[in-house]
Every structure is written in C-alpha cells, then in structure tokens.
Coordinates of N, CA and C in Angstrom, one line a residue:
N12 N -10.7 -13.9 -19.8 CA -11.3 -14.8 -18.8 C -11.0 -14.2 -17.4
V13 N -12.1 -14.0 -16.6 CA -12.1 -13.3 -15.3 C -11.3 -14.1 -14.3
E14 N -11.5 -15.4 -14.3 CA -10.8 -16.3 -13.4 C -9.3 -16.3 -13.6
L15 N -8.8 -16.3 -14.8 CA -7.4 -16.3 -15.1 C -6.8 -14.9 -14.7
H16 N -7.6 -13.9 -14.9 CA -7.1 -12.5 -14.6 C -7.0 -12.4 -13.1
D17 N -7.9 -12.9 -12.3 CA -7.9 -12.8 -10.9 C -6.7 -13.6 -10.3
Q18 N -6.4 -14.8 -11.0 CA -5.2 -15.6 -10.6 C -3.9 -14.9 -10.9
A19 N -3.9 -14.2 -12.0 CA -2.7 -13.5 -12.4 C -2.5 -12.3 -11.4
M20 N -3.5 -11.6 -11.0 CA -3.4 -10.5 -10.0 C -2.9 -11.1 -8.7
S21 N -3.4 -12.2 -8.3 CA -3.0 -12.8 -7.0 C -1.5 -13.2 -7.1
G22 N -1.1 -13.8 -8.2 CA 0.3 -14.2 -8.4 C 1.2 -13.0 -8.4
F23 N 0.8 -11.9 -9.0 CA 1.5 -10.7 -9.0 C 1.8 -10.1 -7.6
R24 N 0.7 -10.1 -6.9 CA 0.8 -9.6 -5.5 C 1.7 -10.5 -4.6
S25 N 1.5 -11.8 -4.8 CA 2.4 -12.7 -4.1 C 3.8 -12.6 -4.4
F26 N 4.1 -12.4 -5.7 CA 5.5 -12.2 -6.1 C 6.1 -11.0 -5.5
V27 N 5.4 -9.9 -5.5 CA 5.9 -8.6 -5.0 C 6.1 -8.7 -3.5
R28 N 5.2 -9.3 -2.8 CA 5.3 -9.5 -1.3 C 6.6 -10.4 -1.0
A29 N 6.7 -11.5 -1.8 CA 7.9 -12.4 -1.6 C 9.2 -11.6 -1.9
Y30 N 9.2 -10.8 -2.9 CA 10.4 -10.1 -3.3 C 10.8 -9.1 -2.2
A31 N 9.8 -8.5 -1.6 CA 10.0 -7.5 -0.5 C 10.5 -8.2 0.8
A32 N 10.2 -9.5 0.9 CA 10.5 -10.2 2.2 C 11.8 -10.9 2.2
H33 N 12.7 -10.7 1.2 CA 14.0 -11.3 1.2 C 14.8 -11.0 2.4
P34 N 15.6 -11.8 2.9 CA 16.5 -11.6 4.0 C 17.4 -10.4 3.8
A35 N 17.8 -9.7 4.9 CA 18.6 -8.5 4.8 C 19.9 -8.8 4.1
T36 N 20.4 -10.0 4.1 CA 21.7 -10.3 3.5 C 21.7 -10.1 2.0
V37 N 20.5 -10.2 1.3 CA 20.4 -10.0 -0.1 C 19.6 -8.8 -0.5
K38 N 19.1 -8.0 0.4 CA 18.3 -6.8 0.1 C 19.1 -5.8 -0.6
Y39 N 20.4 -5.8 -0.4 CA 21.3 -4.8 -1.2 C 21.2 -5.0 -2.7
M40 N 20.9 -6.2 -3.1 CA 20.7 -6.5 -4.5 C 19.3 -6.4 -5.0
L41 N 18.4 -6.7 -4.1 CA 16.9 -6.8 -4.5 C 16.2 -5.6 -3.9
H42 N 16.3 -4.4 -4.5 CA 15.6 -3.3 -4.1 C 14.1 -3.2 -4.6
V43 N 13.2 -3.3 -3.7 CA 11.8 -3.3 -4.1 C 11.4 -1.9 -4.8
Q44 N 12.0 -0.8 -4.3 CA 11.7 0.5 -4.9 C 12.2 0.5 -6.4
R45 N 13.2 -0.3 -6.7 CA 13.8 -0.3 -8.1 C 13.1 -1.3 -9.0
L46 N 12.2 -2.1 -8.4 CA 11.5 -3.1 -9.2 C 10.4 -2.4 -10.1
H47 N 10.4 -2.6 -11.4 CA 9.5 -1.9 -12.3 C 8.2 -2.8 -12.3
L48 N 7.2 -2.3 -11.5 CA 5.9 -3.1 -11.4 C 5.2 -3.3 -12.7
G49 N 5.3 -2.4 -13.6 CA 4.7 -2.5 -14.9 C 5.2 -3.7 -15.7
H50 N 6.5 -3.9 -15.6 CA 7.2 -5.0 -16.3 C 6.8 -6.3 -15.6
V51 N 6.8 -6.3 -14.3 CA 6.4 -7.5 -13.5 C 5.0 -7.9 -13.9
A52 N 4.1 -6.9 -13.9 CA 2.7 -7.2 -14.2 C 2.6 -7.8 -15.6
Q53 N 3.4 -7.2 -16.6 CA 3.4 -7.8 -17.9 C 3.8 -9.2 -18.0
S54 N 4.7 -9.6 -17.1 CA 5.2 -11.0 -17.1 C 4.1 -11.9 -16.6
F55 N 3.2 -11.4 -15.9 CA 2.0 -12.2 -15.4 C 0.8 -12.1 -16.4
G56 N 1.0 -11.4 -17.5 CA 0.0 -11.3 -18.5 C -1.0 -10.2 -18.2
L57 N -0.7 -9.3 -17.4 CA -1.6 -8.2 -17.0 C -1.2 -6.9 -17.8
K58 N -2.2 -6.1 -18.2 CA -1.9 -4.9 -18.9 C -1.3 -3.8 -18.1
E59 N -1.7 -3.8 -16.8 CA -1.1 -2.8 -15.9 C -1.0 -3.4 -14.5
A60 N -0.1 -2.8 -13.7 CA 0.1 -3.3 -12.4 C -1.2 -3.1 -11.5
P61 N -1.7 -4.1 -10.9 CA -2.9 -3.9 -10.0 C -2.4 -3.2 -8.7
T62 N -3.4 -2.7 -8.0 CA -3.0 -2.1 -6.7 C -2.5 -3.2 -5.8
L63 N -1.6 -2.8 -5.0 CA -1.0 -3.8 -4.1 C -1.7 -3.9 -2.8
I64 N -1.2 -4.6 -1.9 CA -1.5 -4.9 -0.5 C -2.5 -3.9 0.1
G65 N -3.7 -3.9 -0.3 CA -4.7 -3.2 0.4 C -4.5 -1.7 0.5
G66 N -3.7 -1.1 -0.4 CA -3.5 0.3 -0.4 C -2.6 0.8 0.8
S67 N -1.8 -0.1 1.3 CA -1.0 0.3 2.4 C 0.0 1.4 2.2
G68 N 0.5 1.5 1.0 CA 1.4 2.6 0.6 C 0.8 3.6 -0.3
S69 N -0.5 3.6 -0.5 CA -1.1 4.5 -1.4 C -1.2 5.9 -0.9
K70 N -0.7 6.9 -1.6 CA -0.8 8.2 -1.2 C -2.3 8.7 -1.3
K71 N -3.0 8.2 -2.3 CA -4.4 8.6 -2.5 C -5.2 8.1 -1.3
E72 N -4.9 6.9 -0.8 CA -5.6 6.4 0.3 C -5.3 7.2 1.6
A73 N -4.1 7.5 1.8 CA -3.6 8.3 2.9 C -4.3 9.7 2.9
K74 N -4.4 10.3 1.8 CA -5.1 11.6 1.7 C -6.6 11.5 2.0
R75 N -7.2 10.4 1.5 CA -8.6 10.2 1.7 C -8.9 10.0 3.2
K76 N -8.0 9.2 3.9 CA -8.2 9.0 5.3 C -8.0 10.3 6.1
A77 N -7.0 11.1 5.7 CA -6.7 12.4 6.4 C -7.9 13.3 6.2
A78 N -8.5 13.3 5.0 CA -9.7 14.2 4.8 C -10.8 13.7 5.7
E79 N -11.0 12.4 5.8 CA -12.1 11.9 6.6 C -11.9 12.3 8.1
R80 N -10.6 12.2 8.5 CA -10.3 12.5 9.9 C -10.6 13.9 10.2
K81 N -10.2 14.8 9.3 CA -10.4 16.3 9.5 C -11.9 16.6 9.5
S82 N -12.6 15.9 8.6 CA -14.1 16.1 8.6 C -14.7 15.7 9.9
K83 N -14.3 14.5 10.4 CA -14.8 14.0 11.7 C -14.4 15.0 12.8
E84 N -13.2 15.5 12.8 CA -12.8 16.5 13.9 C -13.6 17.7 13.8
Y85 N -14.0 18.2 12.6 CA -14.8 19.4 12.4 C -16.2 19.1 13.0
E86 N -16.8 17.9 12.7 CA -18.1 17.6 13.1 C -18.2 17.5 14.6
T87 N -17.2 16.8 15.2 CA -17.3 16.5 16.7 C -16.6 17.6 17.5
G88 N -15.7 18.3 17.0 CA -15.0 19.3 17.7 C -13.9 18.7 18.6
V89 N -13.6 17.4 18.3 CA -12.5 16.8 19.1 C -11.4 16.5 18.1
K90 N -10.2 17.0 18.4 CA -9.0 16.8 17.6 C -8.2 15.6 18.1
R91 N -7.8 14.8 17.1 CA -6.9 13.6 17.5 C -5.5 14.0 17.3
V92 N -4.7 13.6 18.3 CA -3.2 13.9 18.2 C -2.5 12.6 18.4
K93 N -1.3 12.4 17.8 CA -0.5 11.2 18.0 C 0.5 11.4 19.1
R94 N 0.6 10.5 20.0 CA 1.6 10.5 21.0 C 2.1 9.1 21.2
G95 N 3.4 8.9 20.9 CA 4.0 7.5 21.1 C 3.4 6.5 20.2
G96 N 3.0 6.9 19.0 CA 2.5 6.0 18.0 C 1.0 5.7 18.1
R97 N 0.3 6.3 19.2 CA -1.1 6.1 19.4 C -1.8 7.4 19.3
E98 N -3.1 7.3 18.9 CA -3.9 8.6 18.8 C -4.6 8.8 20.1
H99 N -4.7 10.0 20.5 CA -5.5 10.4 21.7 C -6.4 11.6 21.3
A100 N -7.5 11.7 22.0 CA -8.4 12.8 21.8 C -7.9 14.0 22.6
R101 N -8.0 15.1 21.9 CA -7.7 16.4 22.6 C -8.7 17.4 22.2
E102 N -9.3 18.0 23.2 CA -10.4 19.0 23.0 C -9.9 20.4 22.9

C-alpha cells in the first residue's frame, strides 16, 4: 500500500530528526552516527532506509553540486570562491 509506505517513510524521518535533536545533556548516550538506520527502517516496516532530510548530508549530492558548479565556472569563465562562509565571484 503506497499510502502506508509514505507514512512509514515520514515516521522514519521524523524519528531520526527527533533522535538527532536531543539536548546536549543526553547526547553522550544517543549518538546519531551510531544509530543503525537499516534497523530503524525495519522497525517502521521498511525494507531499507529512505534518504533523509533532503540529501543534506549526501556525498553523492555534494559531488553532483560541485560538478555543476565547475561546469558553470567553465561556461562563464567566472570562478566562485568562499570567504567568510559566503561565495563571491572571482574572475
């Protein structure tokens, strides 16, 4: 059932976000990096862990964005550099 699957994925994402948002006083016990996402997904009735929070930590997504940026720099001849957390054009 597609609706149940979507609800399970939403519940999985919500659980992981809530787990990561614990106060600092208990974070020493609740390490998000040590959480086995496959097991958590299974507890929600999912066969595998869905992608999380919009690909925020996805290495694949970061590589894709970097390739797009390089391609754009090549096309326009304008290189982007980071200074103080912001990007600036440098010719």
